[in-house]
């Protein structure tokens, strides 16, 4: 039997993990699967910030507020760089030393749930101050990402959202409509391109992170709203193939040739030079654009609307707070989660981060409307007007398939070495196999 590269890699890592778990359990009994206790509800708890550095200042402020309200609880704050957080959690699960509470994103939530590191919070949410106060789509994304039926393993706190940034001054000069539909998007990409003078209508992401952006574009155009049709993915549906052909066809025709290698950092920097009409990124780059271009020269809207008249986008990772199974003070840890996800704290955190609040009351606060791009993104996620295609973050192979295994293939597609159908068929075959294996292990 031939074993795929992805499966071989995961099998080896699983064996190593099991061995490590066995050794540490025998040595000290302090791995991540320990049952822990409710504790006294007082004393010290440890909190790991999954984006330590950029978010340290706002978390320090929230922790200070919490300790003022709960003087019998002290929070030990540990900043973890975002690039290291998944490996840091994996190491602690295998060797002990997990926190009581930690920031957990849906992109790696299933990995932690499969190792029994987190405790489901359904029962704690029911009857708590947060019941009915969390955005439904974010709760659903967290639930789906865990892959454990109705169990919820993280309290959502925020979401980013894809944004189509466009140069309002260039659109006005060319007499173009805003790219609020895919038809307007493609028209603008053509009309704003003057390659001889190094002017282009769009910049496409060809380097790291390219797959997520491409999926947004193809589902947005096709109007397909489900990632699975039974046990098989809709990824290589003929409508998606046609959408990808059109999208990838922009490369080098209405985009710079350098785009084939560009990750988001290079792509954003390139757009901020002021010679490109449109950029697909997210709310996080707003400050970069404002600094480079000025507030009056650009705007941002959610994904364009398709021919069906409905906006469709793929799910963005949702950030949240997880309660660790091994905690010996779950009562105090839950108090901190409730406080951090409450109206005031959640609003304060998301305003500082430039993200969309998970608390429904925070999502209505005045600061949301201070920038049009944030207001539109929040509206798209919270008013039910956008159909969200939930990506299978719960699959153990998802990160490998959507990144390492197929980002080089996407570059081949842009360079004309493979077709859109070949690209999507390959990725779909890998996803179908991963989904089948996941279900055979008793999931789903």
Short mmCIF file of C-alpha atoms in Angstrom, two decimals:
data_model
loop_
_atom_site.label_atom_id
_atom_site.label_comp_id
_atom_site.label_asym_id
_atom_site.label_seq_id
_atom_site.Cartn_x
_atom_site.Cartn_y
_atom_site.Cartn_z
CA UNK A 1 0.00 0.00 0.00
CA UNK A 2 1.28 3.47 -0.87
CA UNK A 3 1.03 5.98 1.97
CA UNK A 4 0.72 9.65 1.03
CA UNK A 5 3.33 12.17 2.09
CA UNK A 6 0.77 13.96 4.27
CA UNK A 7 -0.36 10.77 5.97
CA UNK A 8 3.23 9.60 6.51
CA UNK A 9 4.08 12.91 8.16
CA UNK A 10 1.08 12.77 10.44
CA UNK A 11 1.63 9.09 11.30
CA UNK A 12 5.21 9.80 12.34
CA UNK A 13 4.20 12.80 14.40
CA UNK A 14 1.36 10.86 16.02
CA UNK A 15 3.71 8.04 17.04
CA UNK A 16 6.14 10.57 18.50
CA UNK A 17 3.33 12.30 20.35
CA UNK A 18 1.93 9.08 21.80
CA UNK A 19 5.39 8.06 22.96
CA UNK A 20 5.95 11.44 24.55
CA UNK A 21 2.58 11.33 26.27
CA UNK A 22 3.27 7.87 27.67
CA UNK A 23 6.67 8.84 29.00
CA UNK A 24 5.53 12.06 30.62
CA UNK A 25 2.43 10.46 32.10
CA UNK A 26 4.59 7.78 33.70
CA UNK A 27 7.09 10.33 34.93
CA UNK A 28 4.83 12.93 36.51
CA UNK A 29 1.20 12.38 35.59
CA UNK A 30 1.00 16.01 34.38
CA UNK A 31 0.11 15.80 30.70
CA UNK A 32 -2.64 17.87 29.10
CA UNK A 33 -5.34 15.24 29.47
CA UNK A 34 -5.50 15.42 33.29
CA UNK A 35 -8.99 16.01 34.66
CA UNK A 36 -8.02 18.94 36.88
CA UNK A 37 -10.41 20.36 39.48
CA UNK A 38 -12.88 23.20 39.88
CA UNK A 39 -10.71 24.68 42.62
CA UNK A 40 -11.68 27.38 45.09
CA UNK A 41 -12.38 30.12 42.58
CA UNK A 42 -9.59 32.13 44.21
CA UNK A 43 -5.82 32.36 43.90
CA UNK A 44 -3.63 32.52 40.78
CA UNK A 45 -4.48 31.37 37.26
CA UNK A 46 -2.20 31.36 34.23
CA UNK A 47 -3.27 32.85 30.91
CA UNK A 48 -1.42 32.34 27.63
CA UNK A 49 -1.93 35.05 25.03
CA UNK A 50 -1.73 33.48 21.56
CA UNK A 51 -0.57 36.74 19.97
CA UNK A 52 1.83 38.01 22.58
CA UNK A 53 3.52 41.29 21.68
CA UNK A 54 0.95 43.02 19.45
CA UNK A 55 -1.84 42.31 21.96
CA UNK A 56 0.12 42.54 25.22
CA UNK A 57 -0.92 46.12 26.05
CA UNK A 58 -4.66 45.51 25.70
CA UNK A 59 -4.55 42.21 27.59
CA UNK A 60 -2.61 43.89 30.39
CA UNK A 61 -5.39 46.48 30.64
CA UNK A 62 -8.16 43.84 30.66
CA UNK A 63 -6.36 41.77 33.28
CA UNK A 64 -5.98 44.86 35.47
CA UNK A 65 -9.74 45.49 35.15
CA UNK A 66 -10.49 41.87 35.99
CA UNK A 67 -8.29 41.81 39.07
CA UNK A 68 -9.92 45.01 40.30
CA UNK A 69 -13.33 43.36 40.05
CA UNK A 70 -12.02 40.03 41.43
CA UNK A 71 -9.36 40.98 44.00
CA UNK A 72 -9.10 37.37 45.20
CA UNK A 73 -7.90 36.17 41.76
CA UNK A 74 -4.51 36.96 40.21
CA UNK A 75 -3.80 36.36 36.52
CA UNK A 76 -0.30 35.37 35.45
CA UNK A 77 0.04 36.66 31.90
CA UNK A 78 2.30 34.76 29.48
CA UNK A 79 2.74 36.28 25.98
CA UNK A 80 3.28 33.65 23.27
CA UNK A 81 4.33 34.86 19.77
CA UNK A 82 1.68 33.92 17.23
CA UNK A 83 4.19 31.98 15.12
CA UNK A 84 5.08 29.75 18.08
CA UNK A 85 1.71 29.20 19.73
CA UNK A 86 0.73 25.87 18.17
CA UNK A 87 4.09 24.24 18.85
CA UNK A 88 4.10 25.72 22.38
CA UNK A 89 0.73 24.12 23.10
CA UNK A 90 1.80 20.77 21.59
CA UNK A 91 4.94 20.73 23.74
CA UNK A 92 2.95 21.52 26.89
CA UNK A 93 0.31 18.89 26.08
CA UNK A 94 3.04 16.27 25.73
CA UNK A 95 5.18 17.39 28.65
CA UNK A 96 2.87 19.19 31.06
CA UNK A 97 2.67 22.81 32.07
CA UNK A 98 -0.47 23.92 30.26
CA UNK A 99 -2.15 27.16 31.41
CA UNK A 100 -5.60 27.47 32.96
CA UNK A 101 -6.83 29.65 30.10
CA UNK A 102 -5.36 30.25 26.67
CA UNK A 103 -6.06 31.99 23.41
CA UNK A 104 -7.08 29.38 20.84
CA UNK A 105 -7.82 29.96 17.16
CA UNK A 106 -9.99 27.67 15.05
CA UNK A 107 -7.09 26.92 12.71
CA UNK A 108 -5.48 24.68 15.36
CA UNK A 109 -8.44 24.01 17.67
CA UNK A 110 -9.10 20.47 16.38
CA UNK A 111 -5.49 19.48 17.01
CA UNK A 112 -5.84 20.44 20.67
CA UNK A 113 -9.28 18.87 21.04
CA UNK A 114 -8.03 15.58 19.57
CA UNK A 115 -5.35 15.50 22.27
CA UNK A 116 -8.03 16.05 24.96
CA UNK A 117 -6.37 19.26 26.13
CA UNK A 118 -9.49 21.42 26.29
CA UNK A 119 -12.71 21.11 28.23
CA UNK A 120 -16.08 21.60 26.50
CA UNK A 121 -17.79 24.77 27.70
CA UNK A 122 -21.40 24.13 26.61
CA UNK A 123 -22.69 23.63 30.15
CA UNK A 124 -20.80 26.64 31.48
CA UNK A 125 -22.16 28.88 28.73
CA UNK A 126 -25.73 27.81 29.47
CA UNK A 127 -27.09 30.12 32.13
CA UNK A 128 -23.94 32.27 32.17
CA UNK A 129 -23.79 36.00 31.47
CA UNK A 130 -22.63 35.11 27.95
CA UNK A 131 -25.65 33.00 27.01
CA UNK A 132 -27.32 34.52 23.94
CA UNK A 133 -24.65 37.24 23.76
CA UNK A 134 -22.27 35.65 21.25
CA UNK A 135 -22.48 36.01 17.45
CA UNK A 136 -24.13 32.84 16.12
CA UNK A 137 -21.83 32.47 13.10
CA UNK A 138 -18.72 32.64 15.29
CA UNK A 139 -20.12 30.09 17.74
CA UNK A 140 -20.91 27.81 14.80
CA UNK A 141 -17.40 28.24 13.39
CA UNK A 142 -15.88 27.26 16.75
CA UNK A 143 -18.22 24.28 17.07
CA UNK A 144 -17.53 23.06 13.53
CA UNK A 145 -13.76 23.54 13.85
CA UNK A 146 -13.57 21.26 16.88
CA UNK A 147 -15.17 18.37 14.99
CA UNK A 148 -16.89 16.94 18.08
CA UNK A 149 -20.56 17.25 17.21
CA UNK A 150 -22.36 19.87 19.30
CA UNK A 151 -19.54 20.32 21.80
CA UNK A 152 -17.93 23.76 21.98
CA UNK A 153 -14.31 23.90 23.10
CA UNK A 154 -13.62 27.62 22.94
CA UNK A 155 -15.53 30.80 23.74
CA UNK A 156 -15.26 32.96 20.60
CA UNK A 157 -13.90 36.45 21.17
CA UNK A 158 -13.19 37.87 17.71
CA UNK A 159 -13.01 37.30 14.00
CA UNK A 160 -11.15 38.96 11.23
CA UNK A 161 -12.78 39.24 7.85
CA UNK A 162 -11.64 39.30 4.27
CA UNK A 163 -11.70 42.77 2.73
CA UNK A 164 -11.39 43.90 -0.87
CA UNK A 165 -9.40 47.12 -0.55
CA UNK A 166 -9.66 49.46 -3.52
CA UNK A 167 -8.27 52.83 -4.52
CA UNK A 168 -11.23 55.20 -4.52
CA UNK A 169 -9.20 57.93 -6.24
CA UNK A 170 -8.19 55.65 -9.12
CA UNK A 171 -11.73 54.33 -9.50
CA UNK A 172 -13.09 57.87 -9.62
CA UNK A 173 -10.54 58.98 -12.20
CA UNK A 174 -11.42 55.98 -14.40
CA UNK A 175 -15.17 56.44 -13.95
CA UNK A 176 -15.54 52.96 -12.42
CA UNK A 177 -18.16 51.64 -10.04
CA UNK A 178 -17.03 50.26 -6.68
CA UNK A 179 -16.03 46.58 -6.98
CA UNK A 180 -19.02 45.42 -4.94
CA UNK A 181 -19.89 42.69 -7.45
CA UNK A 182 -17.57 40.21 -9.15
CA UNK A 183 -18.55 41.70 -12.52
CA UNK A 184 -17.42 45.15 -11.37
CA UNK A 185 -14.26 43.63 -9.89
CA UNK A 186 -13.15 42.09 -13.20
CA UNK A 187 -14.06 45.23 -15.16
CA UNK A 188 -11.95 47.34 -12.82
CA UNK A 189 -9.01 44.90 -12.93
CA UNK A 190 -8.87 45.30 -16.72
CA UNK A 191 -9.43 49.06 -16.95
CA UNK A 192 -6.95 50.02 -14.24
CA UNK A 193 -4.11 48.04 -15.81
CA UNK A 194 -1.39 49.82 -17.77
CA UNK A 195 1.46 47.32 -17.58
CA UNK A 196 3.87 49.45 -19.63
CA UNK A 197 3.70 52.09 -16.92
CA UNK A 198 3.77 49.53 -14.10
CA UNK A 199 0.11 50.09 -13.17
CA UNK A 200 -2.11 47.11 -12.42
CA UNK A 201 -5.74 46.56 -11.53
CA UNK A 202 -5.15 43.90 -8.88
CA UNK A 203 -2.48 42.12 -6.87
CA UNK A 204 -3.00 38.38 -6.46
CA UNK A 205 -1.50 36.33 -3.62
CA UNK A 206 0.77 33.65 -5.05
CA UNK A 207 3.08 32.92 -2.10
CA UNK A 208 2.35 31.75 1.45
CA UNK A 209 -1.34 31.94 2.32
CA UNK A 210 -2.48 31.84 -1.30
CA UNK A 211 -4.97 28.98 -0.94
CA UNK A 212 -7.32 30.70 1.52
CA UNK A 213 -7.54 33.77 -0.71
CA UNK A 214 -8.18 31.64 -3.78
CA UNK A 215 -10.94 29.68 -1.99
CA UNK A 216 -12.63 32.95 -1.06
CA UNK A 217 -12.58 34.01 -4.70
CA UNK A 218 -13.91 30.77 -6.16
CA UNK A 219 -16.75 30.16 -3.67
CA UNK A 220 -17.62 33.86 -3.82
CA UNK A 221 -18.10 33.63 -7.57
CA UNK A 222 -19.70 30.19 -7.81
CA UNK A 223 -22.23 30.86 -5.06
CA UNK A 224 -21.81 27.34 -3.63
CA UNK A 225 -22.49 27.58 0.10
CA UNK A 226 -21.39 24.18 1.42
CA UNK A 227 -17.88 22.72 1.47
CA UNK A 228 -19.16 19.13 1.57
CA UNK A 229 -21.79 17.36 -0.50
CA UNK A 230 -22.20 14.20 1.54
CA UNK A 231 -18.74 12.69 1.98
CA UNK A 232 -17.17 14.56 -0.93
CA UNK A 233 -15.97 18.14 -1.14
CA UNK A 234 -17.56 20.65 -3.50
CA UNK A 235 -14.12 22.16 -4.10
CA UNK A 236 -13.78 20.79 -7.65
CA UNK A 237 -17.40 21.41 -8.64
CA UNK A 238 -17.46 22.64 -12.27
CA UNK A 239 -18.69 26.07 -11.09
CA UNK A 240 -15.66 26.39 -8.83
CA UNK A 241 -13.35 25.24 -11.62
CA UNK A 242 -14.72 27.94 -13.92
CA UNK A 243 -14.37 30.56 -11.17
CA UNK A 244 -10.74 29.62 -10.50
CA UNK A 245 -9.89 29.70 -14.21
CA UNK A 246 -11.14 33.28 -14.38
CA UNK A 247 -9.45 34.35 -11.16
CA UNK A 248 -6.05 32.75 -11.89
CA UNK A 249 -6.25 34.17 -15.40
CA UNK A 250 -5.66 37.64 -13.95
CA UNK A 251 -2.03 36.77 -13.17
CA UNK A 252 0.50 38.79 -15.21
CA UNK A 253 -2.36 40.19 -17.31
CA UNK A 254 -3.79 42.57 -14.72
CA UNK A 255 -1.37 41.80 -11.86
CA UNK A 256 2.39 42.20 -11.36
CA UNK A 257 4.52 39.16 -12.28
CA UNK A 258 6.13 39.30 -8.82
CA UNK A 259 2.81 38.22 -7.31
CA UNK A 260 3.65 34.56 -7.88
CA UNK A 261 5.95 34.65 -4.84
CA UNK A 262 4.20 37.28 -2.71
CA UNK A 263 2.94 36.53 0.80
CA UNK A 264 0.67 39.03 2.54
CA UNK A 265 3.53 41.24 3.77
CA UNK A 266 4.97 41.76 0.31
CA UNK A 267 1.52 42.04 -1.26
CA UNK A 268 0.40 44.74 1.19
CA UNK A 269 3.66 46.67 0.81
CA UNK A 270 3.32 46.50 -2.97
CA UNK A 271 -0.24 47.82 -2.90
CA UNK A 272 0.74 50.65 -0.58
CA UNK A 273 3.12 52.03 -3.23
CA UNK A 274 -0.03 53.41 -4.87
CA UNK A 275 0.10 51.96 -8.39
CA UNK A 276 -2.34 49.04 -7.98
CA UNK A 277 -6.12 49.32 -7.95
CA UNK A 278 -7.27 46.47 -5.70
CA UNK A 279 -6.01 44.13 -2.98
CA UNK A 280 -7.67 41.23 -1.17
CA UNK A 281 -6.53 41.01 2.43
CA UNK A 282 -8.31 41.60 5.75
CA UNK A 283 -9.10 44.31 8.29
CA UNK A 284 -5.67 43.97 9.86
CA UNK A 285 -3.90 45.96 7.15
CA UNK A 286 -6.06 49.09 7.47
CA UNK A 287 -3.48 51.09 9.42
CA UNK A 288 -0.76 50.26 6.88
CA UNK A 289 -2.93 51.59 4.04
CA UNK A 290 -3.96 54.70 5.95
CA UNK A 291 -0.34 55.54 6.72
CA UNK A 292 0.84 54.97 3.14
CA UNK A 293 -2.07 56.39 1.16
CA UNK A 294 -4.17 58.56 3.46
CA UNK A 295 -7.74 57.82 4.53
CA UNK A 296 -9.27 59.63 1.55
CA UNK A 297 -7.70 57.50 -1.19
CA UNK A 298 -8.94 54.00 -0.43
CA UNK A 299 -11.87 52.05 0.95
CA UNK A 300 -12.60 48.46 1.88
CA UNK A 301 -15.64 46.28 1.32
CA UNK A 302 -16.43 42.63 2.13
CA UNK A 303 -16.18 40.04 -0.62
CA UNK A 304 -17.99 41.07 -3.83
CA UNK A 305 -21.52 39.81 -4.42
CA UNK A 306 -21.93 37.01 -6.96
CA UNK A 307 -24.37 36.58 -9.83
CA UNK A 308 -26.88 34.99 -7.45
CA UNK A 309 -27.20 38.28 -5.60
CA UNK A 310 -25.75 36.76 -2.42
CA UNK A 311 -22.39 37.37 -0.82
CA UNK A 312 -20.57 34.09 -0.17
CA UNK A 313 -17.23 33.81 1.59
CA UNK A 314 -15.19 31.09 3.22
CA UNK A 315 -14.81 31.07 6.99
CA UNK A 316 -12.03 33.11 8.52
CA UNK A 317 -10.33 31.70 11.60
CA UNK A 318 -12.19 32.72 14.76
CA UNK A 319 -10.14 33.51 17.83
CA UNK A 320 -11.31 32.48 21.27
CA UNK A 321 -10.46 31.50 24.82
CA UNK A 322 -10.10 27.87 25.83
CA UNK A 323 -10.49 26.34 29.29
CA UNK A 324 -7.84 23.67 29.82
CA UNK A 325 -8.90 20.29 31.13
CA UNK A 326 -5.83 20.05 33.40
CA UNK A 327 -6.56 23.31 35.24
CA UNK A 328 -6.83 22.98 39.01
CA UNK A 329 -8.83 26.19 39.29
CA UNK A 330 -11.47 26.01 36.58
CA UNK A 331 -13.91 28.14 38.55
CA UNK A 332 -11.52 31.11 38.58
CA UNK A 333 -10.44 30.42 34.99
CA UNK A 334 -14.07 30.50 33.80
CA UNK A 335 -14.64 33.80 35.62
CA UNK A 336 -11.77 35.27 33.61
CA UNK A 337 -13.17 33.93 30.32
CA UNK A 338 -16.61 35.36 31.11
CA UNK A 339 -15.06 38.74 31.94
CA UNK A 340 -12.85 38.84 28.83
CA UNK A 341 -15.79 37.96 26.55
CA UNK A 342 -18.19 40.40 28.22
CA UNK A 343 -19.49 43.49 26.44
CA UNK A 344 -17.02 46.04 27.79
CA UNK A 345 -13.86 43.90 27.66
CA UNK A 346 -14.64 42.33 24.29
CA UNK A 347 -15.34 45.75 22.79
CA UNK A 348 -12.14 47.20 24.24
CA UNK A 349 -10.03 44.29 22.96
CA UNK A 350 -11.44 44.28 19.44
CA UNK A 351 -11.22 48.04 19.05
CA UNK A 352 -7.53 47.82 19.91
CA UNK A 353 -6.99 44.84 17.58
CA UNK A 354 -9.09 46.17 14.70
CA UNK A 355 -11.16 42.99 14.70
CA UNK A 356 -14.87 42.12 14.87
CA UNK A 357 -16.29 41.40 18.34
CA UNK A 358 -17.91 38.08 19.15
CA UNK A 359 -20.06 39.71 21.82
CA UNK A 360 -23.26 40.90 20.12
CA UNK A 361 -23.50 43.99 22.31
CA UNK A 362 -19.89 44.94 21.62
CA UNK A 363 -20.56 44.54 17.89
CA UNK A 364 -23.05 47.44 18.13
CA UNK A 365 -20.70 49.89 19.83
CA UNK A 366 -20.01 53.27 18.15
CA UNK A 367 -16.35 52.59 17.32
CA UNK A 368 -17.43 49.89 14.84
CA UNK A 369 -18.79 52.61 12.54
CA UNK A 370 -15.76 54.88 12.72
CA UNK A 371 -14.26 53.15 9.66
CA UNK A 372 -16.52 52.02 6.85
CA UNK A 373 -14.54 48.81 6.19
CA UNK A 374 -14.97 47.59 9.78
CA UNK A 375 -18.65 48.54 9.84
CA UNK A 376 -19.36 46.68 6.61
CA UNK A 377 -17.38 43.62 7.71
CA UNK A 378 -19.17 43.49 11.06
CA UNK A 379 -22.54 43.87 9.35
CA UNK A 380 -21.72 41.11 6.86
CA UNK A 381 -20.85 38.68 9.66
CA UNK A 382 -23.62 39.54 12.09
CA UNK A 383 -26.77 40.37 10.12
CA UNK A 384 -27.16 37.06 8.28
CA UNK A 385 -26.67 38.58 4.80
CA UNK A 386 -23.48 36.63 4.09
CA UNK A 387 -23.34 32.89 3.48
CA UNK A 388 -20.23 31.47 5.11
CA UNK A 389 -18.65 28.28 3.76
CA UNK A 390 -17.12 26.56 6.79
CA UNK A 391 -13.67 25.20 5.94
CA UNK A 392 -12.79 21.81 7.50
CA UNK A 393 -10.35 23.06 10.14
CA UNK A 394 -11.25 19.93 12.12
CA UNK A 395 -9.38 17.65 9.71
CA UNK A 396 -5.91 16.81 11.08
CA UNK A 397 -4.55 17.11 7.52
CA UNK A 398 -6.19 20.47 6.75
CA UNK A 399 -3.13 22.65 7.34
CA UNK A 400 -0.87 20.38 5.30
CA UNK A 401 -3.34 20.11 2.42
CA UNK A 402 -4.21 23.81 2.32
CA UNK A 403 -0.65 25.04 2.75
CA UNK A 404 2.52 22.97 2.33
CA UNK A 405 1.05 20.41 -0.10
CA UNK A 406 -0.76 22.78 -2.45
CA UNK A 407 0.67 26.28 -2.28
CA UNK A 408 3.42 25.20 -4.73
CA UNK A 409 0.68 23.71 -6.92
CA UNK A 410 -1.13 27.05 -6.96
CA UNK A 411 2.04 28.69 -8.22
CA UNK A 412 2.14 26.11 -11.01
CA UNK A 413 -1.42 27.06 -11.86
CA UNK A 414 -0.55 30.76 -12.07
CA UNK A 415 2.41 29.95 -14.30
CA UNK A 416 0.24 27.86 -16.63
CA UNK A 417 1.92 24.54 -15.83
CA UNK A 418 -1.33 22.90 -14.66
CA UNK A 419 -5.00 23.70 -15.21
CA UNK A 420 -7.53 24.91 -12.67
CA UNK A 421 -9.29 21.55 -12.91
CA UNK A 422 -6.08 19.63 -12.25
CA UNK A 423 -5.32 21.82 -9.25
CA UNK A 424 -8.77 21.48 -7.70
CA UNK A 425 -9.08 17.76 -8.50
CA UNK A 426 -5.79 17.04 -6.70
CA UNK A 427 -6.73 19.03 -3.63
CA UNK A 428 -10.26 17.58 -3.59
CA UNK A 429 -8.92 14.01 -3.75
CA UNK A 430 -6.67 14.70 -0.76
CA UNK A 431 -9.51 16.27 1.21
CA UNK A 432 -11.92 13.43 0.45
CA UNK A 433 -9.33 10.90 1.64
CA UNK A 434 -8.60 12.91 4.80
CA UNK A 435 -12.32 13.22 5.55
CA UNK A 436 -12.86 9.49 5.04
CA UNK A 437 -9.97 8.63 7.36
CA UNK A 438 -11.23 11.09 9.97
CA UNK A 439 -14.68 9.48 9.94
CA UNK A 440 -13.25 5.96 10.08
CA UNK A 441 -11.61 6.98 13.36
CA UNK A 442 -15.08 7.52 14.79
CA UNK A 443 -15.53 11.25 14.18
CA UNK A 444 -18.28 13.13 12.44
#
